[in-house]
Amino acid sequence: MSNFTKKQVSDLVKGSLDWDTLHMMLSMPKDKERYANYMSVLQDQVSWDDKIIMAFGPHLYLAETTADKSLVTKCSCGHDFGDYRSNWKLNALVYVRDDEEKMQEVYPKLMAPDTNWQVYREYYCPTCGVMHDIEAPTPWYPVIHDFQPDIPALFDWLDLPAPVNA
Amino acid sequence: MTIQEKINGAGTRPASLLPSGLTLNDHRNLILKRTEETGHYNGLETLEFKESDPIGYERIFSKLRAGLVNSREVAKKIAASPIVEQEGELCFTLYNVAGDCIATSTGIIIHVGTMGAAIKYMIQNNWESNPGINPGDMFTNNDCQIGNVHPCDIATIVPIFHEGNLIGWVGGVTHVIDVGAVGPGSMSNGQIQRFGDGVQITCRKTGVNDTPLRDWLHESQRNVRTPKYWILDEKTRIAGCHMIRDLVEETVREEGIEAYERFATEVIEDGRRGLVSRIKAMTIPGKIKTVAFVDVPYAHEDVAVPSPFAKVDTIMHAPCEITVKPDATWRLDFEGCSRWGWHTYNANPVAFTSGIWVMMTQSLVPTERINDGARYATEFRLPKGTWTNPDDRRTAHADAWHFLVSSWSSLWRGISRTYFGRGYLEEVNAGNSNPCNWLQGGGINQEGEIHAVNSFETAACGTGACAVKDGLNHAAAIWNPEGDMGDIEIWELAEPLLYMGRTIKTNTGGYGKYRGGLGFETLRMVWGSADWTMFFMGNGYMNSDWGLMGGYPAATGYRFEAHNTGLLERISEGKSLPLGKDRDPGQCELEKHLGPDAQVKRDKQCITTEAIFENGDLYLNYLRGGPGFGDPLDRDIADVENDLNQNFVLPAFAEKVYGVVISQDKDGAWSVDSEKTVLQRGNIRQARIARGTPTRQWMESERQRIIDKDASVQVQQMFASSFYLSERFLNEFKTFWDLPASWELKEEELGIPMFGAKHHMDLSELPDVHPVIMTEQ
Ligand SMILES: [Zn+2]
């Protein structure tokens, strides 16, 4: 088992980790301490105090609020998407590329899907405009609830106390 | 784990092949029973051999694994087919008596499962009594109803004996260039049923006393277009199998039969535990939902099929719910998949589940120790009647990969969310590209011989972006982790097609903070052929990959072919020629170098059937890129500058998608203005907020479209076929959109043929046939 420093994990998150260390991370058994280091690195990146429990994306977190220890999905800008058990996308802004003109804003002619078959749905943060996710389904497709973590089971695996409201 | 149906076969009992006196089927059923009762392979709650003699255990493993890898490297030199010799489309695997994989070579390791299924089929259908299983026998299988991926993967299976007792099996597989399907090439389309999908051999005894039978040699060679390659491929498989059989015999001599047999069981329980410990070390327990699609555009005039009921546009639908359980086993449930169809993209459950291990060796279990143990730690559910578990024995499978690679791309995304969530960013992969186009065709080649081709340049598509770096350009394909695009010179020997150019394909990697790897394009001019046809095979109207966490999907495909090009005249007149580099397909660059009477097809119809190509005609082989990761506005400015200067992205899309403010110097080099870019990116974020709609508000308008049945026929057909097969999917759909209880959508409303929807006949309905079932359905 390898151990990595908080600095190395911070470089990993920034995308600036040297290849030798990155290769070691890939090839060696996983370091259980990664979780604590990673949470600490992520916490340093945000200006708010709610405690980050997990990352859903580069700008999207599961956080335990300081106010009442409820668990919410939260943007790096501080925007609160509500209870983590519900799908954050339903509280986001969506922009649907559903015709050729909108598709050609992102891909050259002939290199984007035909919108009679498939559309792009871009989900933005209503406060800061970060794009948290893009779905590429057929028209009519229900909004996908990507991930519903089992927090108590994870903390059991990590041998750490679980958040009280998990 | 999933315990399969147990068949207690009647029939004549020959003298047992095992010291226990049991039939092979009873032996296998006992293993399954012990596994079911204890949760450990064959009831092994402790690994006695490994724990008491770890060095002996490792010695056997290392010897077998090294021998498997070495046999593959040696055997592939025998083959003449560039698919095998250049691309490494072969694999050798060692099995225990029950047909469970102990260890495998490198290569197309999807066949760990498919050859195992063939062995299990022989066990379950009493092959030991008829045709008999003896030392020196060889069996050949490529039957897709037994679990093979597609008919062109031919497996040779050899039993291994010690002092008169069966002690295991070795299987070798190669991807042959042609199996005599209606369409030439190994993954052709045009046929829509098994009865046109090429020769299919069902675990047939094709050799005795280590010698192929003459009737088999004569029959098989004349059933394919490329007999020279066929014969050498078979010699490759036989040589590899026999080398591995020798290796096992040597191991038994050195280590003793008892140690070998203990090893052959324990190693599978060890593999099962290996997967469980990796799941626990890397993922997050919980539920992950994901979905994939790909287009089947068969209504188009350039798709010629024999039966009118196949002339419909349809969409493959593969939703998946992954449950990572607190005990660190997992379940993958594909409830809601669409129906199988009249095309060559259907898949057997074994092909589907076995292929998943090819993916997982690239992240979750990146170890040489992959074996059947991983399967015993996994529950799969593939509902009967869907494209990946057809309930009809007529289905064609020649390009099952069209659907398989598409559905698997979503699994990368799903599992990557759990790696990302707890900090293993290095393991994240936004997905796999759709490794296509498949350039295929045939006729009379430059040697004057009957020939077929399937260009495996697909083996080097762009890979998906990681959470810490870009995907690799023109690097790999999901089905073979050791991808190689092959040498131009070798392809020009194998195909009557000259290279006009081979270039990285601009704008094909999905955009993102880290972009997907780019694909490449080769422009081929037909030369030296006679009576030649070609066709296209890939995704066009749809993406099968998506981006991850704000990244974009890769570009979709398009088709370019040109006839009556005037190129031979232009060459003799010394005029300009099209040299590939179709960087912006809207600009029609290639057409600028063709004669005035050229007939060009430039469109999104990326599946076609045989079209006539004369010498001098052009075919653009566009190999796809991979999907991106993260919001493109977070992409490092220097990286965008590099993308521009390497022609990885067109300037207009660097500006619009990456939000960079750019300028070009007098030498054509691009540079990005950092300060202006920061401002511009802020403006784009504000523009997003301005154009976005609250999701719940948008859902109101989408709901109305559903009530109005406002969608293309192919979209409605996809939903109707999934609704018919899955009440659960229908109910979830209606609940999500809050549709009235009376709302329904049936295929009958759509005015298209629906052969196979209601009336079908499964393989299991044939007399004396006991299919091997290893997944819930
Ligand atoms: Zn925000």
mmCIF file of C-alpha atoms in Angstrom, chain A residues 6-125:
data_model
loop_
_atom_site.group_PDB
_atom_site.id
_atom_site.type_symbol
_atom_site.label_atom_id
_atom_site.label_comp_id
_atom_site.label_asym_id
_atom_site.label_seq_id
_atom_site.Cartn_x
_atom_site.Cartn_y
_atom_site.Cartn_z
ATOM 1 C CA LYS A 6 -1.925 15.958 0.827
ATOM 2 C CA LYS A 7 0.251 17.969 -1.542
ATOM 3 C CA GLN A 8 0.347 15.085 -4.009
ATOM 4 C CA VAL A 9 -3.416 14.662 -3.801
ATOM 5 C CA SER A 10 -3.794 18.408 -4.287
ATOM 6 C CA ASP A 11 -1.629 18.207 -7.426
ATOM 7 C CA LEU A 12 -3.728 15.285 -8.630
ATOM 8 C CA VAL A 13 -6.879 17.381 -8.291
ATOM 9 C CA LYS A 14 -5.204 20.286 -10.087
ATOM 10 C CA GLY A 15 -4.039 17.981 -12.870
ATOM 11 C CA SER A 16 -0.397 18.854 -12.270
ATOM 12 C CA LEU A 17 0.849 15.694 -10.585
ATOM 13 C CA ASP A 18 4.077 14.341 -12.077
ATOM 14 C CA TRP A 19 3.704 11.230 -14.206
ATOM 15 C CA ASP A 20 5.847 8.977 -12.007
ATOM 16 C CA THR A 21 3.642 9.554 -8.986
ATOM 17 C CA LEU A 22 0.485 9.318 -11.085
ATOM 18 C CA HIS A 23 1.677 6.033 -12.505
ATOM 19 C CA MET A 24 2.339 4.775 -8.999
ATOM 20 C CA MET A 25 -1.198 5.753 -8.004
ATOM 21 C CA LEU A 26 -2.508 3.763 -10.963
ATOM 22 C CA SER A 27 -0.440 0.664 -10.478
ATOM 23 C CA MET A 28 -0.188 0.268 -6.704
ATOM 24 C CA PRO A 29 -2.969 -0.917 -4.348
ATOM 25 C CA LYS A 30 -5.208 1.997 -3.403
ATOM 26 C CA ASP A 31 -4.368 4.172 -0.403
ATOM 27 C CA LYS A 32 -7.267 4.234 2.038
ATOM 28 C CA GLU A 33 -6.150 7.654 3.327
ATOM 29 C CA ARG A 34 -6.895 9.164 -0.062
ATOM 30 C CA TYR A 35 -10.422 9.967 1.050
ATOM 31 C CA ALA A 36 -9.379 12.164 3.976
ATOM 32 C CA ASN A 37 -6.680 13.913 1.953
ATOM 33 C CA TYR A 38 -9.039 14.503 -0.941
ATOM 34 C CA MET A 39 -11.790 15.953 1.261
ATOM 35 C CA SER A 40 -9.272 18.239 2.869
ATOM 36 C CA VAL A 41 -8.007 19.437 -0.541
ATOM 37 C CA LEU A 42 -11.555 20.037 -1.771
ATOM 38 C CA GLN A 43 -12.490 21.874 1.411
ATOM 39 C CA ASP A 44 -9.567 24.246 0.886
ATOM 40 C CA GLN A 45 -10.866 25.074 -2.580
ATOM 41 C CA VAL A 46 -14.264 26.401 -1.476
ATOM 42 C CA SER A 47 -15.064 29.579 0.366
ATOM 43 C CA TRP A 48 -17.908 28.118 2.433
ATOM 44 C CA ASP A 49 -17.805 26.144 5.698
ATOM 45 C CA ASP A 50 -20.212 23.247 5.116
ATOM 46 C CA LYS A 51 -18.260 20.018 5.351
ATOM 47 C CA ILE A 52 -17.583 18.227 2.073
ATOM 48 C CA ILE A 53 -18.364 14.505 2.336
ATOM 49 C CA MET A 54 -17.995 13.427 -1.301
ATOM 50 C CA ALA A 55 -17.444 14.842 -4.802
ATOM 51 C CA PHE A 56 -20.079 14.463 -7.523
ATOM 52 C CA GLY A 57 -18.027 16.434 -10.049
ATOM 53 C CA PRO A 58 -15.218 18.986 -10.329
ATOM 54 C CA HIS A 59 -17.596 21.681 -9.027
ATOM 55 C CA LEU A 60 -20.289 19.615 -7.349
ATOM 56 C CA TYR A 61 -20.168 18.211 -3.843
ATOM 57 C CA LEU A 62 -22.142 16.385 -1.240
ATOM 58 C CA ALA A 63 -21.801 18.512 1.906
ATOM 59 C CA GLU A 64 -22.958 18.405 5.514
ATOM 60 C CA THR A 65 -24.267 21.802 6.483
ATOM 61 C CA THR A 66 -22.912 23.510 9.583
ATOM 62 C CA ALA A 67 -26.376 24.810 10.387
ATOM 63 C CA ASP A 68 -28.292 21.574 10.909
ATOM 64 C CA LYS A 69 -25.958 18.820 9.638
ATOM 65 C CA SER A 70 -28.310 18.070 6.765
ATOM 66 C CA LEU A 71 -26.693 16.554 3.672
ATOM 67 C CA VAL A 72 -27.037 18.601 0.505
ATOM 68 C CA THR A 73 -25.675 18.771 -3.035
ATOM 69 C CA LYS A 74 -23.698 21.966 -3.375
ATOM 70 C CA CYS A 75 -21.912 23.856 -6.156
ATOM 71 C CA SER A 76 -18.390 25.168 -5.616
ATOM 72 C CA CYS A 77 -19.920 28.677 -5.786
ATOM 73 C CA GLY A 78 -22.102 27.842 -2.785
ATOM 74 C CA HIS A 79 -25.353 27.244 -4.669
ATOM 75 C CA ASP A 80 -27.444 24.702 -2.741
ATOM 76 C CA PHE A 81 -29.207 22.103 -4.919
ATOM 77 C CA GLY A 82 -31.127 20.617 -1.994
ATOM 78 C CA ASP A 83 -31.225 17.259 -0.236
ATOM 79 C CA TYR A 84 -28.643 14.862 -1.660
ATOM 80 C CA ARG A 85 -31.218 12.093 -2.000
ATOM 81 C CA SER A 86 -33.085 14.037 -4.668
ATOM 82 C CA ASN A 87 -31.722 14.601 -8.158
ATOM 83 C CA TRP A 88 -29.784 17.887 -8.222
ATOM 84 C CA LYS A 89 -30.460 18.247 -11.963
ATOM 85 C CA LEU A 90 -34.100 19.005 -11.241
ATOM 86 C CA ASN A 91 -32.957 22.136 -9.404
ATOM 87 C CA ALA A 92 -30.480 23.200 -12.089
ATOM 88 C CA LEU A 93 -30.903 25.125 -15.324
ATOM 89 C CA VAL A 94 -31.119 23.051 -18.477
ATOM 90 C CA TYR A 95 -30.370 24.011 -22.061
ATOM 91 C CA VAL A 96 -31.399 21.489 -24.703
ATOM 92 C CA ARG A 97 -29.630 21.355 -28.063
ATOM 93 C CA ASP A 98 -32.557 20.046 -30.037
ATOM 94 C CA ASP A 99 -32.048 21.447 -33.519
ATOM 95 C CA GLU A 100 -29.245 21.529 -36.070
ATOM 96 C CA GLU A 101 -28.366 25.160 -35.427
ATOM 97 C CA LYS A 102 -27.888 24.602 -31.698
ATOM 98 C CA MET A 103 -25.816 21.481 -32.379
ATOM 99 C CA GLN A 104 -23.567 23.338 -34.809
ATOM 100 C CA GLU A 105 -22.608 25.715 -32.027
ATOM 101 C CA VAL A 106 -20.641 22.803 -30.568
ATOM 102 C CA TYR A 107 -19.742 20.518 -33.481
ATOM 103 C CA PRO A 108 -19.099 21.123 -37.195
ATOM 104 C CA LYS A 109 -21.708 20.204 -39.753
ATOM 105 C CA LEU A 110 -22.141 16.403 -39.984
ATOM 106 C CA MET A 111 -20.245 15.800 -36.729
ATOM 107 C CA ALA A 112 -23.103 16.277 -34.251
ATOM 108 C CA PRO A 113 -26.100 13.992 -33.671
ATOM 109 C CA ASP A 114 -29.268 14.352 -35.716
ATOM 110 C CA THR A 115 -31.755 15.818 -33.241
ATOM 111 C CA ASN A 116 -34.530 13.580 -34.538
ATOM 112 C CA TRP A 117 -32.545 10.829 -32.837
ATOM 113 C CA GLN A 118 -30.655 12.437 -29.973
ATOM 114 C CA VAL A 119 -30.370 15.746 -28.126
ATOM 115 C CA TYR A 120 -27.823 17.243 -25.750
ATOM 116 C CA ARG A 121 -29.082 18.505 -22.411
ATOM 117 C CA GLU A 122 -26.629 20.788 -20.660
ATOM 118 C CA TYR A 123 -27.142 21.312 -16.922
ATOM 119 C CA TYR A 124 -25.878 24.610 -15.506
ATOM 120 C CA CYS A 125 -25.583 26.038 -12.018
#
